[in-house]
Amino acid sequence: MGGTFDPIHYGHLVTAEGAFWQFELDEVVFIPTGEPWMKEDRVVTPAEDRYLMTVIATASNPHFSVSRLEIDRAGPTYTRDTLETLRQHEGEGTELFFITGADATLEIFHWKDPEEVLGLAHFIAATRPGYDIARFEAEAPSRHPNVSVMSVPALAISSTDVRERVAEGRPVRYLVPEGVKTYIDKAGLYR
Ligand code: ATP
Ligand code: MG
């Protein structure tokens, strides 16, 4: 599961656990982005903070882990490069799945070479609240055999909302794990 994770929240965790169960995965690897080229319009928190929050949030789950693959790589992040690296690491016998929100999956369809990316992994597109599934299904790649739609419980949580709450002094408890909340406070993030 790739993401900015700025910060990681229960929407990400519920989605990952849902995919783990529904697609009978062996493990879920969270891959925080390095330099998120899709988000250059705003200042993203240093990768090391986002990585640590992701480790804290996933530590208690035995089948969750976190990869430094993208944050240790210089330059912009491309999902295609990440999937190719994972393929080399894991060998041909491993089936790769890429878990994203349906909104993020649509962005992938609009890339230069979607067929190539869709050949590298099975994409699990999680529907999130406020998301128009008809818009997703109107796109031809949504019917690609390597794309599945997964509905997750209605969690209208977003990192954007969490950051705004912290900035305004409103509560984030029960939206992010306790340890993530503590880390945000200690590091003074989003103020
Ligand atoms: P931001 O508000 O900064 O865009 P975000 O909450 O969308 O952050 P990302 O790190 O951008 O979080 O998301 C990583 C992945 O998780 C994306 O594929 C995104 O679509 C998905 N995702 C984010 N929030 C949810 C949610 N509440 N339910 C299901 N999927 C989600
Ligand atoms: Mg997002």
Tab-separated table of C-alpha atoms and ligand atoms in Angstrom:
chain	number	residue	atom	x	y	z
A	1	MET	CA	0.000	0.000	0.000
A	2	GLY	CA	1.557	3.232	-1.127
A	3	GLY	CA	0.727	6.641	0.255
A	4	THR	CA	2.027	9.917	1.521
A	5	PHE	CA	0.887	8.946	5.028
A	6	ASP	CA	1.078	12.552	6.200
A	7	PRO	CA	-0.079	11.295	8.686
A	8	ILE	CA	-1.242	7.666	8.496
A	9	HIS	CA	-4.810	7.305	9.851
A	10	TYR	CA	-7.436	4.652	10.544
A	11	GLY	CA	-8.802	4.935	6.974
A	12	HIS	CA	-5.475	3.552	5.690
A	13	LEU	CA	-5.316	0.843	8.358
A	14	VAL	CA	-8.897	-0.378	7.885
A	15	THR	CA	-8.379	-0.459	4.111
A	16	ALA	CA	-5.162	-2.469	4.444
A	17	GLU	CA	-6.707	-4.947	6.852
A	18	GLY	CA	-9.770	-5.294	4.599
A	19	ALA	CA	-7.580	-6.066	1.586
A	20	PHE	CA	-5.478	-8.507	3.620
A	21	TRP	CA	-8.570	-10.480	4.534
A	22	GLN	CA	-10.574	-10.179	1.318
A	23	PHE	CA	-7.718	-11.029	-1.055
A	24	GLU	CA	-6.095	-13.570	1.298
A	25	LEU	CA	-2.759	-11.759	1.247
A	26	ASP	CA	0.314	-12.978	3.139
A	27	GLU	CA	1.353	-9.516	4.285
A	28	VAL	CA	0.744	-5.832	3.675
A	29	VAL	CA	3.778	-3.621	3.144
A	30	PHE	CA	3.196	0.107	3.636
A	31	ILE	CA	5.420	2.191	1.362
A	32	PRO	CA	5.543	5.891	2.283
A	33	THR	CA	6.368	8.051	-0.720
A	34	GLY	CA	9.661	9.886	-0.998
A	35	GLU	CA	9.238	13.096	-2.896
A	36	PRO	CA	5.526	13.055	-3.729
A	37	TRP	CA	5.438	14.613	-7.149
A	38	MET	CA	1.613	14.693	-7.203
A	39	LYS	CA	1.596	16.909	-4.125
A	40	GLU	CA	4.129	19.545	-5.078
A	41	ASP	CA	1.538	22.251	-4.428
A	42	ARG	CA	1.920	21.860	-0.687
A	43	VAL	CA	4.768	21.276	1.743
A	44	VAL	CA	4.898	17.617	2.680
A	45	THR	CA	6.266	16.561	6.072
A	46	PRO	CA	9.835	15.132	5.973
A	47	ALA	CA	9.876	11.503	4.853
A	48	GLU	CA	11.531	10.359	8.081
A	49	ASP	CA	8.612	11.637	10.204
A	50	ARG	CA	6.040	10.050	7.882
A	51	TYR	CA	7.999	6.790	7.925
A	52	LEU	CA	8.190	6.713	11.743
A	53	MET	CA	4.470	7.436	12.144
A	54	THR	CA	3.737	4.574	9.737
A	55	VAL	CA	5.962	2.226	11.756
A	56	ILE	CA	4.258	3.274	15.004
A	57	ALA	CA	0.767	2.770	13.528
A	58	THR	CA	1.491	-0.687	12.099
A	59	ALA	CA	3.813	-2.113	14.785
A	60	SER	CA	1.109	-4.054	16.656
A	61	ASN	CA	-0.115	-5.897	13.545
A	62	PRO	CA	1.968	-9.031	12.821
A	63	HIS	CA	1.174	-9.023	9.082
A	64	PHE	CA	1.859	-5.308	8.502
A	65	SER	CA	5.327	-3.941	7.756
A	66	VAL	CA	6.831	-0.709	6.397
A	67	SER	CA	9.304	-0.346	3.530
A	68	ARG	CA	11.876	2.433	3.078
A	69	LEU	CA	12.064	1.669	-0.636
A	70	GLU	CA	10.671	4.993	-1.848
A	71	ILE	CA	11.982	7.287	0.865
A	72	ASP	CA	15.559	6.063	0.391
A	73	ARG	CA	15.397	6.644	-3.346
A	74	ALA	CA	16.335	10.093	-4.592
A	75	GLY	CA	14.041	11.982	-6.917
A	76	PRO	CA	10.328	11.683	-7.639
A	77	THR	CA	8.385	8.535	-6.818
A	78	TYR	CA	6.890	6.445	-9.576
A	79	THR	CA	4.665	3.493	-8.701
A	80	ARG	CA	5.925	1.666	-11.780
A	81	ASP	CA	9.545	1.801	-10.524
A	82	THR	CA	8.462	0.630	-7.073
A	83	LEU	CA	6.520	-2.318	-8.476
A	84	GLU	CA	9.436	-3.295	-10.707
A	85	THR	CA	11.826	-3.172	-7.725
A	86	LEU	CA	9.439	-5.284	-5.636
A	87	ARG	CA	9.158	-7.767	-8.477
A	88	GLN	CA	12.970	-8.100	-8.617
A	89	HIS	CA	13.180	-8.536	-4.822
A	90	GLU	CA	10.359	-11.053	-4.530
A	91	GLY	CA	10.930	-13.117	-7.674
A	92	GLU	CA	8.374	-14.342	-10.181
A	93	GLY	CA	6.605	-16.688	-7.747
A	94	THR	CA	5.150	-13.824	-5.711
A	95	GLU	CA	1.844	-12.252	-6.617
A	96	LEU	CA	1.885	-8.482	-6.097
A	97	PHE	CA	-1.139	-6.406	-5.167
A	98	PHE	CA	-1.234	-2.633	-5.024
A	99	ILE	CA	-3.778	-1.225	-2.579
A	100	THR	CA	-5.020	2.298	-3.260
A	101	GLY	CA	-8.073	4.430	-2.822
A	102	ALA	CA	-10.288	4.401	-5.921
A	103	ASP	CA	-9.413	8.070	-6.447
A	104	ALA	CA	-5.710	7.243	-6.562
A	105	THR	CA	-6.355	4.327	-8.928
A	106	LEU	CA	-8.054	6.691	-11.365
A	107	GLU	CA	-4.924	8.844	-11.379
A	108	ILE	CA	-2.923	5.776	-12.380
A	109	PHE	CA	-5.253	5.184	-15.326
A	110	HIS	CA	-4.363	8.638	-16.573
A	111	TRP	CA	-0.645	7.953	-16.620
A	112	LYS	CA	1.349	7.669	-19.796
A	113	ASP	CA	1.398	3.895	-19.866
A	114	PRO	CA	-1.392	2.423	-17.686
A	115	GLU	CA	-1.257	-0.976	-19.412
A	116	GLU	CA	2.340	-1.420	-18.340
A	117	VAL	CA	1.602	-0.596	-14.689
A	118	LEU	CA	-1.510	-2.798	-14.660
A	119	GLY	CA	0.671	-5.685	-15.853
A	120	LEU	CA	2.950	-5.372	-12.816
A	121	ALA	CA	0.417	-5.910	-10.029
A	122	HIS	CA	-3.208	-6.552	-9.244
A	123	PHE	CA	-4.746	-3.206	-8.256
A	124	ILE	CA	-7.185	-3.127	-5.358
A	125	ALA	CA	-9.201	0.073	-5.552
A	126	ALA	CA	-10.817	0.882	-2.213
A	127	THR	CA	-13.901	3.050	-2.353
A	128	ARG	CA	-13.911	5.847	0.132
A	129	PRO	CA	-16.813	7.967	1.323
A	130	GLY	CA	-17.835	10.785	-0.975
A	131	TYR	CA	-16.410	8.913	-3.890
A	132	ASP	CA	-18.565	8.472	-6.980
A	133	ILE	CA	-18.143	4.831	-7.987
A	134	ALA	CA	-19.926	5.497	-11.295
A	135	ARG	CA	-17.092	7.819	-12.268
A	136	PHE	CA	-14.652	5.009	-11.577
A	137	GLU	CA	-16.605	2.463	-13.579
A	138	ALA	CA	-16.878	4.869	-16.528
A	139	GLU	CA	-13.126	4.507	-17.045
A	140	ALA	CA	-12.148	1.606	-19.297
A	141	PRO	CA	-9.229	0.372	-17.114
A	142	SER	CA	-11.680	-0.234	-14.231
A	143	ARG	CA	-12.787	-3.330	-16.175
A	144	HIS	CA	-9.201	-4.548	-16.583
A	145	PRO	CA	-8.758	-8.079	-15.124
A	146	ASN	CA	-5.993	-6.737	-12.898
A	147	VAL	CA	-8.277	-4.207	-11.197
A	148	SER	CA	-10.671	-5.045	-8.352
A	149	VAL	CA	-12.927	-2.691	-6.453
A	150	MET	CA	-13.173	-3.213	-2.712
A	151	SER	CA	-15.621	-1.417	-0.467
A	152	VAL	CA	-14.389	-0.501	2.979
A	153	PRO	CA	-16.445	0.729	5.929
A	154	ALA	CA	-17.430	4.354	5.563
A	155	LEU	CA	-14.413	6.081	7.028
A	156	ALA	CA	-14.468	9.707	6.011
A	157	ILE	CA	-10.989	10.209	7.419
A	158	SER	CA	-8.311	11.969	5.383
A	159	SER	CA	-4.814	13.148	6.230
A	160	THR	CA	-5.838	16.620	5.062
A	161	ASP	CA	-8.575	16.740	7.703
A	162	VAL	CA	-6.209	15.428	10.405
A	163	ARG	CA	-3.628	18.137	9.564
A	164	GLU	CA	-6.307	20.858	9.665
A	165	ARG	CA	-7.561	19.593	12.996
A	166	VAL	CA	-4.090	19.704	14.526
A	167	ALA	CA	-3.504	23.206	13.134
A	168	GLU	CA	-6.771	24.404	14.669
A	169	GLY	CA	-6.365	22.557	17.962
A	170	ARG	CA	-9.333	20.251	17.333
A	171	PRO	CA	-9.168	16.561	18.409
A	172	VAL	CA	-7.620	13.802	16.292
A	173	ARG	CA	-8.040	11.060	18.888
A	174	TYR	CA	-9.843	8.023	17.343
A	175	LEU	CA	-8.943	9.232	13.835
A	176	VAL	CA	-5.267	8.239	14.152
A	177	PRO	CA	-3.669	5.664	16.469
A	178	GLU	CA	-2.714	6.995	19.907
A	179	GLY	CA	1.026	6.635	19.172
A	180	VAL	CA	0.684	8.691	15.992
A	181	LYS	CA	-1.088	11.429	17.922
A	182	THR	CA	1.744	11.412	20.483
A	183	TYR	CA	4.358	11.585	17.710
A	184	ILE	CA	2.573	14.550	16.066
A	185	ASP	CA	2.584	16.391	19.418
A	186	LYS	CA	6.222	15.568	20.250
A	187	ALA	CA	7.543	16.526	16.811
A	188	GLY	CA	5.311	19.597	16.646
A	189	LEU	CA	3.895	18.639	13.246
A	190	TYR	CA	1.079	20.508	11.405
A	191	ARG	CA	1.068	23.574	13.645
B	1	ATP	P1	-4.341	13.634	1.798
B	1	ATP	O1	-5.603	14.121	2.455
B	1	ATP	O2	-3.113	14.357	2.227
B	1	ATP	O3	-4.458	13.469	0.320
B	1	ATP	P2	-5.006	10.846	2.273
B	1	ATP	O4	-5.850	10.724	3.503
B	1	ATP	O5	-5.703	10.773	0.962
B	1	ATP	O6	-4.111	12.150	2.390
B	1	ATP	P3	-2.790	9.385	1.265
B	1	ATP	O7	-1.521	9.134	1.977
B	1	ATP	O8	-2.830	10.350	0.151
B	1	ATP	O9	-3.872	9.792	2.378
B	1	ATP	O10	-3.458	8.011	0.831
B	1	ATP	C1	-2.779	6.813	0.587
B	1	ATP	C2	-3.767	5.850	-0.037
B	1	ATP	O11	-4.846	5.544	0.872
B	1	ATP	C3	-4.426	6.429	-1.275
B	1	ATP	O12	-4.536	5.383	-2.218
B	1	ATP	C4	-5.787	6.877	-0.776
B	1	ATP	O13	-6.752	6.868	-1.800
B	1	ATP	C5	-6.102	5.852	0.296
B	1	ATP	N1	-6.974	6.383	1.360
B	1	ATP	C6	-6.805	7.496	2.070
B	1	ATP	N2	-7.791	7.674	2.988
B	1	ATP	C7	-8.632	6.615	2.851
B	1	ATP	C8	-9.866	6.215	3.498
B	1	ATP	N3	-10.418	6.937	4.490
B	1	ATP	N4	-10.465	5.077	3.080
B	1	ATP	C9	-9.912	4.348	2.077
B	1	ATP	N5	-8.754	4.658	1.415
B	1	ATP	C10	-8.114	5.784	1.793
B	2	MG	MG	-5.056	11.590	-0.839
